[in-house]
GROMACS .gro file of C-alpha atoms in nm:
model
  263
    1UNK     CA    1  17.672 -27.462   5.214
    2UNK     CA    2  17.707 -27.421   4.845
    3UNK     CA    3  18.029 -27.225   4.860
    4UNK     CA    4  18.173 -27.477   5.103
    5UNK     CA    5  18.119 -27.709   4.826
    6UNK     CA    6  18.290 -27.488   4.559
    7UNK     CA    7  18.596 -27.407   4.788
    8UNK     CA    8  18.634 -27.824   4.805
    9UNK     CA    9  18.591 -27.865   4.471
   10UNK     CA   10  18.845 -27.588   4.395
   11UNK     CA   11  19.108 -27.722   4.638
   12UNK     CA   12  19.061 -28.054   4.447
   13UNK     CA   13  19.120 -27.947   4.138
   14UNK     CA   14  19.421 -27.752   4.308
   15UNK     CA   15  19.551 -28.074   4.469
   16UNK     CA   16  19.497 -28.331   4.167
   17UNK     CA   17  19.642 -28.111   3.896
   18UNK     CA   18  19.947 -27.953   4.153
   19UNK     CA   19  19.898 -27.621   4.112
   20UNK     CA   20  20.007 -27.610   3.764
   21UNK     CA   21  19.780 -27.371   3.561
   22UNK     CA   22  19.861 -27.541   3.224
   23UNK     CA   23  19.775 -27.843   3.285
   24UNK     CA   24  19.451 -27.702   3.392
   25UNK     CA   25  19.407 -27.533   3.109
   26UNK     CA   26  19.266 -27.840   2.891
   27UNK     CA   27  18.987 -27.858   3.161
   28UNK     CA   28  18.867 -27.504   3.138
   29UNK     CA   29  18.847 -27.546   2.735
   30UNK     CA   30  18.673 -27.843   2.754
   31UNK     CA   31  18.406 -27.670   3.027
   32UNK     CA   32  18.388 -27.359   2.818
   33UNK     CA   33  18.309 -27.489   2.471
   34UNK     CA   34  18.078 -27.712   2.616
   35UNK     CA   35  17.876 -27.470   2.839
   36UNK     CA   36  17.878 -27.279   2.471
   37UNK     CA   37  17.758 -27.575   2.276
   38UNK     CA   38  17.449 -27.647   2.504
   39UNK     CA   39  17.337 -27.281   2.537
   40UNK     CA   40  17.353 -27.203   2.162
   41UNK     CA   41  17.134 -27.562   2.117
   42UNK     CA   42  16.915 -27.499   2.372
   43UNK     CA   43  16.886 -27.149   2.188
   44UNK     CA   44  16.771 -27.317   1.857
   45UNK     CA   45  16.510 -27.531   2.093
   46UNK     CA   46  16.373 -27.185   2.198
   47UNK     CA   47  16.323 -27.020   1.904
   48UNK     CA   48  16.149 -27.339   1.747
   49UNK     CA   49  15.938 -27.359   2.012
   50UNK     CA   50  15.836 -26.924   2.027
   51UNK     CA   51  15.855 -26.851   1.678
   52UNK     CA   52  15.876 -26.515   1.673
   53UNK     CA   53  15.909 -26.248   1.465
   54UNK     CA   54  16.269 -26.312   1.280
   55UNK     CA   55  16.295 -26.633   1.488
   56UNK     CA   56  16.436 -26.816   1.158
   57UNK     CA   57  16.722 -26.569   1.181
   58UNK     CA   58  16.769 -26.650   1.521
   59UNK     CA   59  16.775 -26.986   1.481
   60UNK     CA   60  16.995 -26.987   1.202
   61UNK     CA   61  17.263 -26.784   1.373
   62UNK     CA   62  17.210 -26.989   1.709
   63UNK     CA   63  17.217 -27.302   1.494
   64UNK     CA   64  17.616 -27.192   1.324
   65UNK     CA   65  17.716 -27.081   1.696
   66UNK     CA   66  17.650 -27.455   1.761
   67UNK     CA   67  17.800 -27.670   1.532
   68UNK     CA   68  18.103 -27.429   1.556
   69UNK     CA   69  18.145 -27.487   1.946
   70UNK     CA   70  18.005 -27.851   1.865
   71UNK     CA   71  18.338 -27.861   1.625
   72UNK     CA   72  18.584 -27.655   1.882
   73UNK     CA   73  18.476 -27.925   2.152
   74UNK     CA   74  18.549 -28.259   1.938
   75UNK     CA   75  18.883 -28.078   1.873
   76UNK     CA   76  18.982 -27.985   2.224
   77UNK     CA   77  18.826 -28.356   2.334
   78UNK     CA   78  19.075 -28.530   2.087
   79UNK     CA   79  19.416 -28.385   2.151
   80UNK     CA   80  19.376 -28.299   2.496
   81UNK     CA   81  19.167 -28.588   2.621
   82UNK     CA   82  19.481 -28.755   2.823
   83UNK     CA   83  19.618 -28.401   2.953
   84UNK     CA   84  19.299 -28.368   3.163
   85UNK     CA   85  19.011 -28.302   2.920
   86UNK     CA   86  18.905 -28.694   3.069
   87UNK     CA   87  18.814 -28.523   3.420
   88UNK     CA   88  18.516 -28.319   3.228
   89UNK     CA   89  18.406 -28.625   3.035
   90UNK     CA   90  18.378 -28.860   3.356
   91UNK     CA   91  18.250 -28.543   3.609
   92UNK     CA   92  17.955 -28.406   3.417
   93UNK     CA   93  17.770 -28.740   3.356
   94UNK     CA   94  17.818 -28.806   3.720
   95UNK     CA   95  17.725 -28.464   3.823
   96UNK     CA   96  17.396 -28.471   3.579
   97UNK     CA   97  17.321 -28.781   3.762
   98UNK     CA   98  17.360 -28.671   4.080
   99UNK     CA   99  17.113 -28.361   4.007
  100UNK     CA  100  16.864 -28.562   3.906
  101UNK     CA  101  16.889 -28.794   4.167
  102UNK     CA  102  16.842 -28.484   4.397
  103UNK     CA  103  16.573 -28.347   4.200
  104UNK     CA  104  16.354 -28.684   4.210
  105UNK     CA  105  16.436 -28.695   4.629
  106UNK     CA  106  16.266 -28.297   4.630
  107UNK     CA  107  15.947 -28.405   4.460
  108UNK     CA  108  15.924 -28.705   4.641
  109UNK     CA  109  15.951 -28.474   4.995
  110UNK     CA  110  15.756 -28.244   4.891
  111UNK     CA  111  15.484 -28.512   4.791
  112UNK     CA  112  15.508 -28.630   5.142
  113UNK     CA  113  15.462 -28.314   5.293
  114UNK     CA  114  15.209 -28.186   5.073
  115UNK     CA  115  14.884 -28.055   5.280
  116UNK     CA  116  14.704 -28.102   4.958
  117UNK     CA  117  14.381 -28.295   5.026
  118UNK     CA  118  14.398 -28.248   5.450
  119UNK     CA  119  14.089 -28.111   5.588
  120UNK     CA  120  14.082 -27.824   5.792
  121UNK     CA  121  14.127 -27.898   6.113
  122UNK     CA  122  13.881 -27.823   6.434
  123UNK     CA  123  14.020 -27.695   6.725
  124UNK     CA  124  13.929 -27.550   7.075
  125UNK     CA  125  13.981 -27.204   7.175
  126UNK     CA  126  14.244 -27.178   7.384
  127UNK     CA  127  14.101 -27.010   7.688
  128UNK     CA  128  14.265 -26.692   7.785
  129UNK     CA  129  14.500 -26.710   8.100
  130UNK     CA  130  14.603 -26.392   8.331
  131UNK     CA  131  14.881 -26.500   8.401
  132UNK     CA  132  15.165 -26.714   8.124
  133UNK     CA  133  15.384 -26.976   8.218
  134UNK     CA  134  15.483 -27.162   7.952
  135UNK     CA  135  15.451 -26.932   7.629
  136UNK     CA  136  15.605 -27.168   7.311
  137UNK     CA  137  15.663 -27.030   6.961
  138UNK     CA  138  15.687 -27.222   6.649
  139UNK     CA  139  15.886 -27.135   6.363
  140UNK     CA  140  15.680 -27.191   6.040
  141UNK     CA  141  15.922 -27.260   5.697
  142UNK     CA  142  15.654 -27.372   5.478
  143UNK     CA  143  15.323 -27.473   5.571
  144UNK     CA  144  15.311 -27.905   5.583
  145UNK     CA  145  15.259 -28.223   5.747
  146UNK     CA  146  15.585 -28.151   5.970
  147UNK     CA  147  15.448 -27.794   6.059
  148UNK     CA  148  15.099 -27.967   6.194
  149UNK     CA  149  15.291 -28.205   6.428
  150UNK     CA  150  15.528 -27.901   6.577
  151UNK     CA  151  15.185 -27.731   6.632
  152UNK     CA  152  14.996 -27.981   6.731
  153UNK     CA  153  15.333 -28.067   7.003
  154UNK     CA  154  15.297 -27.671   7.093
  155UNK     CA  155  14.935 -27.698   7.180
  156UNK     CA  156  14.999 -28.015   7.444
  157UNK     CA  157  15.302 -27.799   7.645
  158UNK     CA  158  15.213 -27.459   7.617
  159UNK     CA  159  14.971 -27.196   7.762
  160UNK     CA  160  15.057 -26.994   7.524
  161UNK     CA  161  15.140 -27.038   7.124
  162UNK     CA  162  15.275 -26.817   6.832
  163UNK     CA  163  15.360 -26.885   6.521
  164UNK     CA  164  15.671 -26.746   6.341
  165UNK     CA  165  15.721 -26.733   5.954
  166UNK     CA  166  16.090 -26.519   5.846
  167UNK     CA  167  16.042 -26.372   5.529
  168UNK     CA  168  16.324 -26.331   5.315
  169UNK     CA  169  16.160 -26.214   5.015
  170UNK     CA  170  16.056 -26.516   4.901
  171UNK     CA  171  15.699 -26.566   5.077
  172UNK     CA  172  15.399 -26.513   4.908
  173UNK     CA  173  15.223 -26.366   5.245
  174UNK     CA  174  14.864 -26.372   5.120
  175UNK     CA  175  14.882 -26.716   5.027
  176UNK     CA  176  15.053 -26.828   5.293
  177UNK     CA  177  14.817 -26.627   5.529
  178UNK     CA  178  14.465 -26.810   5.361
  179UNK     CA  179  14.616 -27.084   5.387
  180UNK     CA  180  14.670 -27.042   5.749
  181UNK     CA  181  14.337 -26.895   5.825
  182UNK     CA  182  14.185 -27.239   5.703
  183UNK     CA  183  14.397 -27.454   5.838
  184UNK     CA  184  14.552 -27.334   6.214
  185UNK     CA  185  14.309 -27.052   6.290
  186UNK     CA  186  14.321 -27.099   6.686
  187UNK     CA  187  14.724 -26.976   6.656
  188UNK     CA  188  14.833 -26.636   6.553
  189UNK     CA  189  15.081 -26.606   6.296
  190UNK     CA  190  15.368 -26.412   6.257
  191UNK     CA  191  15.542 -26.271   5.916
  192UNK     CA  192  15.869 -26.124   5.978
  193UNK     CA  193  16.028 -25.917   5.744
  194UNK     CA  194  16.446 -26.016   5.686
  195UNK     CA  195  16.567 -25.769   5.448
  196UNK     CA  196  16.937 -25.902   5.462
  197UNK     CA  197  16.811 -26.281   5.426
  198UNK     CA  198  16.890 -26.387   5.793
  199UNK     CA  199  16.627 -26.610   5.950
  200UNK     CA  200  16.868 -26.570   6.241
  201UNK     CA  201  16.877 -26.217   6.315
  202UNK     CA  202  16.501 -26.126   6.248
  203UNK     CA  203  16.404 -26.453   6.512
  204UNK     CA  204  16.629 -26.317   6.777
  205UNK     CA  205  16.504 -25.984   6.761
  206UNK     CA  206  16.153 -26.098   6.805
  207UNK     CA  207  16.242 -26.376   7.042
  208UNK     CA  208  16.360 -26.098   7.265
  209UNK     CA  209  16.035 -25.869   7.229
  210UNK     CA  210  15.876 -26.176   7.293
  211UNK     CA  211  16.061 -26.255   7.663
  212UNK     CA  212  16.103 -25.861   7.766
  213UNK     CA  213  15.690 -25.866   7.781
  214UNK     CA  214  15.691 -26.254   7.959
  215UNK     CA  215  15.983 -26.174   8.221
  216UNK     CA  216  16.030 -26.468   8.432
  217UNK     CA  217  15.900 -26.741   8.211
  218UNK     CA  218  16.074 -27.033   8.031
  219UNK     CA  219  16.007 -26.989   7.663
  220UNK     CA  220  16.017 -27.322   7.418
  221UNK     CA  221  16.107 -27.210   7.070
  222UNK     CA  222  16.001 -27.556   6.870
  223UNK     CA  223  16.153 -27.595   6.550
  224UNK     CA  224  15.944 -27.861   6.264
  225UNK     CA  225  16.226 -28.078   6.066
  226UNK     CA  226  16.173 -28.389   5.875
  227UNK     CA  227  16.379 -28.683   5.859
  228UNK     CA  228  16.462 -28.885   5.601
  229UNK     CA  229  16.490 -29.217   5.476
  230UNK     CA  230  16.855 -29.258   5.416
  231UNK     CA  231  17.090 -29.042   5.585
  232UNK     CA  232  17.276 -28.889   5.309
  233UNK     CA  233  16.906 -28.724   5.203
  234UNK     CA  234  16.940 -28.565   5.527
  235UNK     CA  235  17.285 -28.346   5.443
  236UNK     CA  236  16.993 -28.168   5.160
  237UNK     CA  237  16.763 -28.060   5.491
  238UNK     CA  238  16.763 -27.927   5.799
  239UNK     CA  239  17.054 -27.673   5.766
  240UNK     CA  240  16.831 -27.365   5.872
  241UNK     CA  241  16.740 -27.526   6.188
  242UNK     CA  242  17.075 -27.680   6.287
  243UNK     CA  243  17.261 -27.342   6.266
  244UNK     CA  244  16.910 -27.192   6.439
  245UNK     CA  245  16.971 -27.419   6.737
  246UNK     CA  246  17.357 -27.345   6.796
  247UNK     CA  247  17.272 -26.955   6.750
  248UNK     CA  248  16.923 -26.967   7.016
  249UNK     CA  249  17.056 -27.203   7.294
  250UNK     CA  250  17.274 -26.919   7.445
  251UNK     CA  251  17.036 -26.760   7.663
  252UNK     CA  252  16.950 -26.984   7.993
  253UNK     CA  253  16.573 -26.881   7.966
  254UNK     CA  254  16.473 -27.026   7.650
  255UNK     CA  255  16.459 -27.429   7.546
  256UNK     CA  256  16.481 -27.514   7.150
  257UNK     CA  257  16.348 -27.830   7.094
  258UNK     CA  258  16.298 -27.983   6.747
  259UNK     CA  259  15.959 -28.172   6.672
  260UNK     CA  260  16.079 -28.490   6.400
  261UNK     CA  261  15.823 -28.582   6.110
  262UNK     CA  262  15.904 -28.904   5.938
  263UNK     CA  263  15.909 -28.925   5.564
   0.00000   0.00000   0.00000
């Protein structure tokens, strides 16, 4: 999704300025000196902050690489400020705004579907049946509110329930696995290893184990996804299970169904 975004950009910048690499050239400067000018600031912030051994050197040094760029910038900003420098001055306030728009819209999701404060829940024992039916699996992103409902959904159709987390080197398992053990005891969980990052690949392998010992059964894959309150919020969720539901539906014996929480 990201480099979707950076091939549109691109092609924007290709379109507006008409292929002409000069006149582009202004831009570049103007991103350049300042991506220099805020990392040999934010430099100065660091050392005052560490104060290290030799950190007044550092900061001194740091401190002339910044008013230089600082001085390069105000330069490049005054002669070339009608042969395109303007698109840098207008984009980056609007693109700093737009991050922390997004960043405030991430805390407040994650607020809502923190499982900070839930009790653990009490379940029964699912009694053991000879023969399986209806076997569901769940797949398990991060453990919240919108996980309990999928579960809680897998319970009410299923004879059968497993839970599936993909790890793509990002999951802290023992964590995730207390945390499970308190809270959703009465369902095993899964951890899949993904060494090339596909959630993809490493759920269709095991979806496949899964059916080759359940022949002749329906399996429900159930996939947890929240919606949001405005639907442009919703193009920054929900990707992994979109592209999970085109991939999955091929085969005839398996239903994908997504279970909705509500922020």
């Amino acid at each position: 999704m990201l480099l979707l975004y950076l091939i549109t950009a691109g092609n924007a910048v290709i379109i507006i300025f008409r292929g002409n690499t000069s006149a582009v050239l202004p831009l570049y400067a103007v991103g350049v000196f300042t991506s220099f000018t805020l990392s040999q600031s934010g430099m100065v912030i660091h050392w005052f902050k560490e104060r290290g051994k030799g950190w007044q050197v550092s900061a001194v040094m740091n401190g002339i690489g910044a008013v230089a760029t600082t001085g390069v910038l105000g330069v490049i900003l005054a002669t070339k400020f009608l042969l395109g420098a303007w698109v840098v001055v207008v984009t980056i306030p609007i693109v700093v705004t737009l991050f922390l728009a997004i960043h405030r819209h991430y805390r407040y999701v994650a607020a809502r579907l923190s499982i900070q404060g839930i009790e653990p829940r009490s379940y029964l024992r699912r009694p053991r049946v000879k023969t399986v039916t209806h076997p569901a699996v769940v797949l398990v992103g991060q453990l919240h509110r919108g996980t309990f409902e999928a579960l809680d959904y897998a319970r009410l159709i299923a004879d059968e329930v497993v839970a599936v987390h993909v790890d793509i080197g990002l999951t802290d398992r023992e964590k995730l696995q207390l945390a499970w053990k308190d809270l959703q005891s009465d369902i095993p969980l899964e951890i899949l290893d993904s060494p090339y990052r596909s959630v993809s690949s490493a759920l269709t392998h095991f979806l496949t184990l899964f059916e080759e010992q359940r022949p002749g059964v329906y399996l429900t894959l159930i996939i947890p996804a929240f919606v949001t309150r405005n639907w442009w919020e919703g193009l920054l969720h929900n990707q992994t299970a979109f592209f999970l539901k085109a991939t999955l539906r091929a085969k005839k014996s398996r239903v994908v169904t997504t279970v909705r929480y509500y922020l």
